[in-house]
Coordinates of C-alpha atoms in Angstrom, one line a residue:
M1 CA 37.6 -18.3 35.3
G2 CA 38.4 -16.8 32.4
C3 CA 37.1 -17.0 28.6
C4 CA 38.0 -16.1 25.1
S5 CA 35.2 -13.9 23.6
V6 CA 35.3 -14.1 19.6
T7 CA 33.8 -10.2 18.5
Q8 CA 34.1 -7.9 15.5
S9 CA 35.4 -4.3 15.5
H10 CA 33.2 -2.7 12.8
T11 CA 31.1 0.8 12.6
G12 CA 28.4 -1.4 11.4
I13 CA 26.3 -4.1 10.4
D14 CA 28.1 -4.2 7.0
E15 CA 31.2 -3.3 7.7
V16 CA 33.8 -6.1 8.5
G17 CA 37.0 -5.5 10.3
P18 CA 39.4 -7.7 12.0
D19 CA 38.7 -10.5 15.0
E20 CA 39.5 -9.1 18.2
I21 CA 39.6 -11.7 21.3
E22 CA 39.5 -10.2 24.4
L23 CA 39.8 -11.8 28.1
L24 CA 36.3 -11.3 30.0
E25 CA 36.5 -12.1 33.4
I26 CA 33.2 -12.6 35.3
D27 CA 32.5 -11.5 38.6
G28 CA 30.3 -12.6 41.6
T29 CA 27.4 -11.7 39.7
G30 CA 27.8 -14.1 37.0
L31 CA 28.3 -11.0 34.7
W32 CA 31.0 -10.4 32.6
N33 CA 33.5 -7.8 33.7
L34 CA 35.8 -6.1 31.2
G35 CA 36.4 -2.7 32.9
E36 CA 38.0 -4.2 36.2
T37 CA 40.0 -6.8 34.4
K38 CA 42.0 -4.0 32.4
P39 CA 43.4 -1.8 35.1
S40 CA 44.5 -4.2 37.4
M41 CA 46.5 -5.9 34.7
R42 CA 48.1 -2.0 34.1
N43 CA 49.0 -1.4 37.3
G44 CA 49.7 -4.8 38.6
T45 CA 48.3 -4.6 41.5
G46 CA 45.9 -7.6 41.4
P47 CA 46.3 -11.1 41.5
P48 CA 47.8 -12.4 38.2
P49 CA 45.1 -13.5 36.4
P50 CA 44.9 -16.9 35.0
P51 CA 46.1 -18.3 31.7
P52 CA 43.3 -17.6 29.0
V53 CA 41.4 -21.0 28.0
R54 CA 41.3 -21.0 24.0
C55 CA 38.5 -22.7 22.0
S56 CA 38.6 -25.5 19.7
S57 CA 37.3 -23.1 17.2
I58 CA 39.8 -20.6 17.7
R59 CA 42.7 -23.4 18.2
H60 CA 41.2 -24.8 14.6
L61 CA 41.4 -21.4 12.9
T62 CA 45.0 -20.8 13.7
Q63 CA 45.8 -23.8 12.6
E64 CA 44.6 -24.0 9.2
E65 CA 44.3 -20.4 8.6
T66 CA 48.4 -19.5 8.5
K67 CA 48.0 -17.0 6.1
P68 CA 46.8 -13.3 7.6
V69 CA 43.3 -11.7 6.3
E70 CA 43.8 -8.0 5.6
T71 CA 41.1 -5.8 5.2
R72 CA 41.8 -2.7 3.4
I73 CA 39.1 0.4 3.2
S74 CA 40.0 3.2 0.6
C75 CA 38.6 6.7 0.7
S76 CA 36.2 6.2 -2.1
D77 CA 34.4 3.3 -0.3
I78 CA 34.0 5.7 2.1
Q79 CA 32.6 8.1 -0.2
V80 CA 30.3 5.8 -1.9
H81 CA 29.2 4.4 1.8
H82 CA 28.4 7.7 2.6
D83 CA 26.5 8.3 -0.8
I84 CA 24.4 5.5 0.0
Q85 CA 23.7 6.3 3.2
M86 CA 22.4 10.2 2.5
V87 CA 19.8 8.7 0.2
L88 CA 17.7 12.2 -0.2
W89 CA 18.7 15.6 0.8
G90 CA 21.4 15.1 2.7
W91 CA 19.5 12.6 4.5
S92 CA 20.3 9.2 5.6
K93 CA 17.2 6.5 5.4
E94 CA 16.6 6.9 8.9
E95 CA 16.1 10.2 8.9
V96 CA 13.2 10.0 6.1
H97 CA 11.6 7.3 7.3
H98 CA 11.1 9.4 10.3
K99 CA 9.9 12.3 8.0
I100 CA 7.7 9.8 6.3
Y101 CA 6.3 9.0 9.9
T102 CA 6.4 11.9 11.7
Q103 CA 5.6 15.0 9.2
P104 CA 2.8 16.0 7.2
I105 CA 2.5 14.5 3.6
R106 CA 0.8 16.9 1.2
E107 CA -2.5 15.8 -0.5
W108 CA -2.4 12.7 2.0
E109 CA -5.5 11.0 2.0
G110 CA -6.6 7.9 4.3
R111 CA -4.9 7.1 7.5
A112 CA -2.2 7.9 8.7
A113 CA 1.4 6.8 7.5
H114 CA 2.8 4.9 10.6
T115 CA -0.8 2.6 10.9
Y116 CA 0.8 0.8 8.4
G117 CA 3.5 -0.7 10.1
D118 CA 7.1 -1.0 9.7
I119 CA 8.9 -0.1 6.6
I120 CA 10.2 -2.8 4.6
Y121 CA 12.5 -1.0 2.2
S122 CA 13.0 2.2 0.5
S123 CA 14.8 4.1 -2.1
L124 CA 14.6 6.6 -5.0
V125 CA 13.3 5.5 -8.4
T126 CA 12.7 7.3 -11.8
L127 CA 9.2 7.0 -12.7
H128 CA 8.3 6.1 -16.6
N129 CA 5.0 7.4 -18.3
T130 CA 4.7 4.5 -21.2
H131 CA 2.0 7.0 -22.5
T132 CA 3.3 10.3 -22.1
K133 CA 7.2 9.3 -22.0
A134 CA 7.7 11.3 -19.4
M135 CA 10.2 10.9 -16.9
G136 CA 10.2 11.7 -13.0
E137 CA 11.8 11.2 -9.9
R138 CA 9.5 9.1 -7.1
Y139 CA 10.4 7.4 -3.6
L140 CA 8.9 4.6 -3.2
V141 CA 7.8 3.0 0.2
L142 CA 7.3 -0.4 1.0
F143 CA 5.4 -1.4 3.8
S144 CA 4.5 -5.0 5.1
F145 CA 1.0 -5.1 3.0
H146 CA 1.3 -1.7 1.0
L147 CA 3.3 0.2 -1.8
L148 CA 3.4 4.1 -1.0
I149 CA 4.5 6.0 -4.3
L150 CA 5.8 9.6 -3.6
A151 CA 6.4 12.6 -5.9
L152 CA 9.4 14.9 -5.0
D153 CA 9.5 18.6 -4.2
H154 CA 13.3 19.6 -3.9
A155 CA 13.0 22.9 -3.1
H156 CA 10.7 22.5 -0.2
H157 CA 12.2 19.0 1.0
D158 CA 8.8 17.9 0.7
F159 CA 6.8 15.0 -0.3
I160 CA 3.7 14.7 -2.3
Y161 CA 1.3 12.3 -1.8
E162 CA 0.6 9.7 -5.3
G163 CA -0.9 7.0 -4.1
I164 CA -1.2 3.7 -2.1
L165 CA -1.1 0.5 -3.8
P166 CA -2.1 -3.2 -1.8
L167 CA 0.4 -5.4 -2.6
S168 CA -2.0 -8.7 -2.7
S169 CA -3.6 -7.2 -6.2
L170 CA 0.0 -6.0 -7.9
E171 CA 2.3 -7.7 -10.1
V172 CA 5.7 -7.2 -10.0
D173 CA 7.8 -8.2 -13.4
I174 CA 11.2 -7.3 -14.4
I175 CA 11.7 -5.4 -17.6
S176 CA 15.6 -6.3 -20.0
Q177 CA 13.8 -5.3 -23.4
D178 CA 15.5 -2.0 -23.2
P179 CA 19.6 -2.4 -22.8
S180 CA 20.1 0.9 -22.1
S181 CA 17.8 1.5 -18.9
P182 CA 18.4 -2.7 -17.4
Y183 CA 17.6 -1.7 -13.6
M184 CA 13.6 -1.4 -14.2
F185 CA 11.0 -3.4 -13.7
E186 CA 6.5 -3.0 -13.4
I187 CA 3.8 -3.0 -11.3
S188 CA 0.3 -4.2 -12.9
G189 CA -2.6 -4.6 -11.4
P190 CA -6.5 -4.8 -12.2
M191 CA -7.4 -2.5 -10.4
V192 CA -4.1 0.0 -10.6
D193 CA -2.7 1.5 -14.2
S194 CA 0.9 0.1 -14.9
K195 CA 3.5 1.5 -13.7
I196 CA 7.4 1.2 -14.9
F197 CA 9.9 2.4 -12.4
I198 CA 13.3 2.6 -13.1
C199 CA 16.2 2.1 -9.9
A200 CA 19.9 3.4 -9.9
S201 CA 21.3 -0.2 -9.9
A202 CA 20.8 -4.0 -10.5
S203 CA 21.4 -4.7 -6.5
D204 CA 18.4 -1.6 -5.5
R205 CA 16.0 -3.7 -8.0
K206 CA 16.8 -6.9 -6.7
N207 CA 16.2 -5.7 -3.3
W208 CA 12.5 -3.8 -5.0
M209 CA 11.8 -7.5 -6.6
D210 CA 12.8 -10.0 -3.3
N211 CA 11.0 -7.2 -0.9
I212 CA 7.9 -7.1 -3.1
D213 CA 7.4 -11.0 -3.6
D214 CA 8.3 -11.6 0.3
R215 CA 5.8 -9.4 1.1
R216 CA 3.2 -10.0 -1.5
Y217 CA 3.4 -13.7 -0.8
K218 CA 2.7 -13.3 3.1
S219 CA -0.2 -11.2 2.3
L220 CA -1.6 -13.6 0.4
R221 CA -1.7 -16.4 2.6
Q222 CA -2.3 -14.5 6.0
Q223 CA -5.7 -14.8 7.5
L224 CA -6.6 -11.1 8.7
S225 CA -8.7 -11.5 11.7
P226 CA -12.1 -8.8 11.8
S227 CA -9.5 -7.2 14.7
H228 CA -7.0 -5.9 11.6
S229 CA -9.2 -5.9 9.1
A230 CA -10.7 -1.7 8.3
L231 CA -14.0 -3.5 7.1
A232 CA -14.8 -4.2 10.5
Y233 CA -14.9 -0.7 12.0
L234 CA -16.5 0.9 8.8
L235 CA -19.1 -1.6 8.8
P236 CA -22.6 -0.7 9.2
C237 CA -21.4 2.6 8.0
D238 CA -24.2 4.0 10.2
E239 CA -22.1 7.6 10.7
T240 CA -21.2 9.7 8.6
W241 CA -17.4 10.0 9.2
K242 CA -17.7 5.8 8.9
R243 CA -19.1 6.5 5.3
E244 CA -16.5 8.8 4.6
E245 CA -13.3 6.5 5.2
L246 CA -15.2 3.1 3.8
K247 CA -15.3 6.3 0.4
R248 CA -11.8 6.4 0.8
Y249 CA -10.5 3.1 1.9
L250 CA -12.3 0.7 -1.2
L251 CA -10.4 3.2 -3.5
R252 CA -7.4 1.5 -2.3
A253 CA -8.3 -2.0 -1.2
P254 CA -8.3 -5.2 -2.7
I255 CA -11.1 -6.3 -4.8
W256 CA -11.4 -9.6 -5.3
Q257 CA -12.4 -10.7 -9.4
W258 CA -12.3 -7.3 -10.2
E259 CA -13.7 -6.7 -14.1
G260 CA -13.3 -3.6 -16.6
T261 CA -11.6 -0.5 -15.6
S262 CA -9.7 -0.1 -12.7
I263 CA -11.7 1.6 -9.7
Q264 CA -9.5 5.2 -9.8
H265 CA -10.9 5.9 -13.5
M266 CA -14.8 5.6 -11.9
G267 CA -14.4 9.1 -10.3
L268 CA -14.6 9.5 -6.4
P269 CA -17.8 7.4 -4.5
V270 CA -21.3 9.5 -4.3
A271 CA -22.7 7.8 -2.1
L272 CA -23.0 4.1 -0.4
S273 CA -24.9 1.9 1.6
L274 CA -24.7 -1.5 2.5
V275 CA -28.2 -2.9 1.5
H276 CA -30.4 -6.3 0.9
I277 CA -30.3 -7.0 -2.9
T278 CA -33.3 -9.7 -3.8
N279 CA -33.4 -11.1 -7.4
S280 CA -35.7 -13.9 -9.1
Q281 CA -32.9 -16.2 -9.5
R282 CA -32.0 -16.3 -5.8
Q283 CA -34.2 -17.5 -2.8
G284 CA -33.3 -14.6 0.1
P285 CA -31.7 -11.2 0.3
Q286 CA -28.6 -11.4 -0.6
E287 CA -26.2 -8.6 1.6
R288 CA -24.2 -6.3 -0.6
L289 CA -22.4 -2.6 -0.6
L290 CA -23.6 -0.6 -3.1
V291 CA -21.6 2.6 -4.4
L292 CA -22.4 4.9 -6.6
F293 CA -20.2 6.8 -8.7
P294 CA -20.9 9.6 -11.2
L295 CA -21.3 7.2 -14.1
D296 CA -22.1 3.6 -12.5
V297 CA -23.5 2.0 -9.3
L298 CA -21.0 -1.0 -8.0
I299 CA -22.2 -3.5 -6.5
L300 CA -19.6 -5.4 -3.9
S301 CA -20.3 -8.6 -1.9
I302 CA -18.4 -8.8 2.1
D303 CA -17.1 -11.6 3.8
C304 CA -18.8 -13.0 7.0
Q305 CA -16.0 -12.0 9.0
R306 CA -15.7 -8.7 7.1
V307 CA -12.8 -8.6 5.7
H308 CA -12.6 -9.2 1.9
L309 CA -14.3 -7.7 -0.9
K310 CA -15.8 -8.7 -3.5
Y311 CA -16.9 -7.5 -7.4
E312 CA -20.3 -8.5 -8.2
G313 CA -20.5 -6.2 -10.8
R314 CA -21.6 -2.9 -12.4
L315 CA -24.4 -0.8 -13.6
P316 CA -24.9 2.3 -16.0
R317 CA -26.5 5.0 -14.0
K318 CA -28.1 6.2 -17.5
S319 CA -29.6 3.0 -18.5
I320 CA -31.2 2.2 -14.7
Q321 CA -33.7 3.7 -12.7
A322 CA -35.2 3.3 -9.2
L323 CA -38.9 2.9 -8.3
E324 CA -39.7 3.4 -5.0
R325 CA -42.2 0.2 -3.7
S326 CA -42.3 0.8 0.3
A327 CA -40.6 4.0 2.2
L328 CA -42.3 2.6 5.6
P329 CA -40.1 2.5 8.5
G330 CA -38.6 -1.6 8.8
R331 CA -39.6 -1.5 4.9
L332 CA -37.4 1.3 2.5
E333 CA -37.7 -0.8 -0.8
F334 CA -37.4 0.4 -4.2
E335 CA -36.7 -1.6 -7.0
L336 CA -33.5 -1.5 -9.9
T337 CA -34.4 -1.9 -13.0
G338 CA -32.9 -0.9 -16.4
E339 CA -32.1 -2.5 -20.2
L340 CA -30.4 -6.1 -20.3
M341 CA -31.2 -6.8 -16.6
E342 CA -33.6 -8.7 -14.6
P343 CA -35.4 -6.4 -11.6
L344 CA -33.7 -6.1 -8.4
R345 CA -35.7 -5.7 -4.9
V346 CA -33.3 -3.3 -3.0
S347 CA -33.7 -3.3 0.3
C348 CA -32.5 -0.2 3.0
T349 CA -31.4 0.2 6.3
Y350 CA -31.8 3.3 7.0
P351 CA -34.4 6.3 6.2
E352 CA -31.4 8.7 4.5
D353 CA -30.1 5.7 2.3
Y354 CA -33.4 4.8 0.9
Q355 CA -33.8 8.8 -0.4
T356 CA -30.5 9.7 -1.3
W357 CA -31.3 6.2 -3.8
I358 CA -34.4 7.0 -4.9
F359 CA -33.4 11.2 -5.6
Q360 CA -29.8 9.9 -7.4
L361 CA -31.3 6.9 -10.1
Q362 CA -35.1 8.4 -10.6
Q363 CA -35.4 9.0 -14.0
P364 CA -37.8 10.8 -15.7
D365 CA -40.8 9.4 -17.6
K366 CA -39.3 8.5 -20.9
D367 CA -42.6 9.8 -22.4
I368 CA -41.7 13.4 -20.8
H369 CA -38.1 12.8 -22.4
T370 CA -39.6 11.7 -25.8
I371 CA -42.1 15.1 -25.8
S372 CA -39.4 17.3 -25.0
N373 CA -37.3 15.7 -27.6
H374 CA -39.2 16.5 -30.5
S375 CA -38.6 19.8 -32.5
A376 CA -40.9 22.4 -32.9
P377 CA -42.7 22.3 -36.7
P378 CA -40.9 24.6 -39.1
L379 CA -42.7 28.3 -39.6
I380 CA -43.8 28.6 -42.8
P381 CA -42.5 32.1 -44.5
K382 CA -44.6 34.7 -44.7
K383 CA -45.3 36.0 -48.7
R384 CA -44.3 39.4 -49.6
R385 CA -45.9 41.2 -52.1
S386 CA -43.1 43.1 -55.1

């Protein structure tokens, strides 16, 4: 028997056309068969179709809605739709996303873009530098748990990597103080510099605010398992490639309870090791990730599931010193001492780690510094006969 199917005539998910009611027939296999019904009606060779059975919802609508509804699409609407689709360099948003996933991005760091998952939202924005007051175009890409910032090379139609930020460490706020640029929002966090973005429209800004808030909430609430954490693969860092990947990971990973200057301003990591640290206040050794920067030594703790990093403190290199305690196999220990701090006994797992820390943190004896800093006594000028 026949049944009424209500469909919409449209070309995309955002366009709505007039309703169409088509008579469909079910063939012997139980599938909708429209291709055979229409020819039989045109040619008149088949038996006359049974009268259509109208759905009650359609009858109800036809009784109440007596005024026809017309949808008019003007040329300007088509042009606006075309402009929205062609988001960058004459490319559609889908084409831009495909380029980000598959084509190399200049100065890219870290794992490939496609490993960050689906792109939730993206658009062309303007970055406002609060320090220099400079303005520049950027293409923002929102992944499930990260925000990617790309600069543009219009001449070569290329993207330039500027950073990827974890959503769990970001705060997002609307800026409405400046009436001349009402579509602005700001991202900030303990590990990133504040950035102000200007959107092309109010709807674009709303999309950014809603999507970032939603994904940030999910990233904070999601309990990641070790199989989804990069730390689970990179620890223990017993191979060179793991160390290098872990250095890059630290510069963009969220670190709980961070204090002070953002990690991006500490420079590039020089060395890192998974060690055990003991001091006079603790009963036993505590596992820590020790990271050496040009001016500081960063101390981080890791949860038991190898998922989260937590800030434990930092020590300025100029005020600490590494003293050898034991270089015997199985007991690679040195002591960190310095001004205004309790001595820390550090135990390494690998001999190369021990040698690196001793070499980097051993300071010459202060007495040598004192002697070398004394200036020579002034020479007494010789007397000349007049």
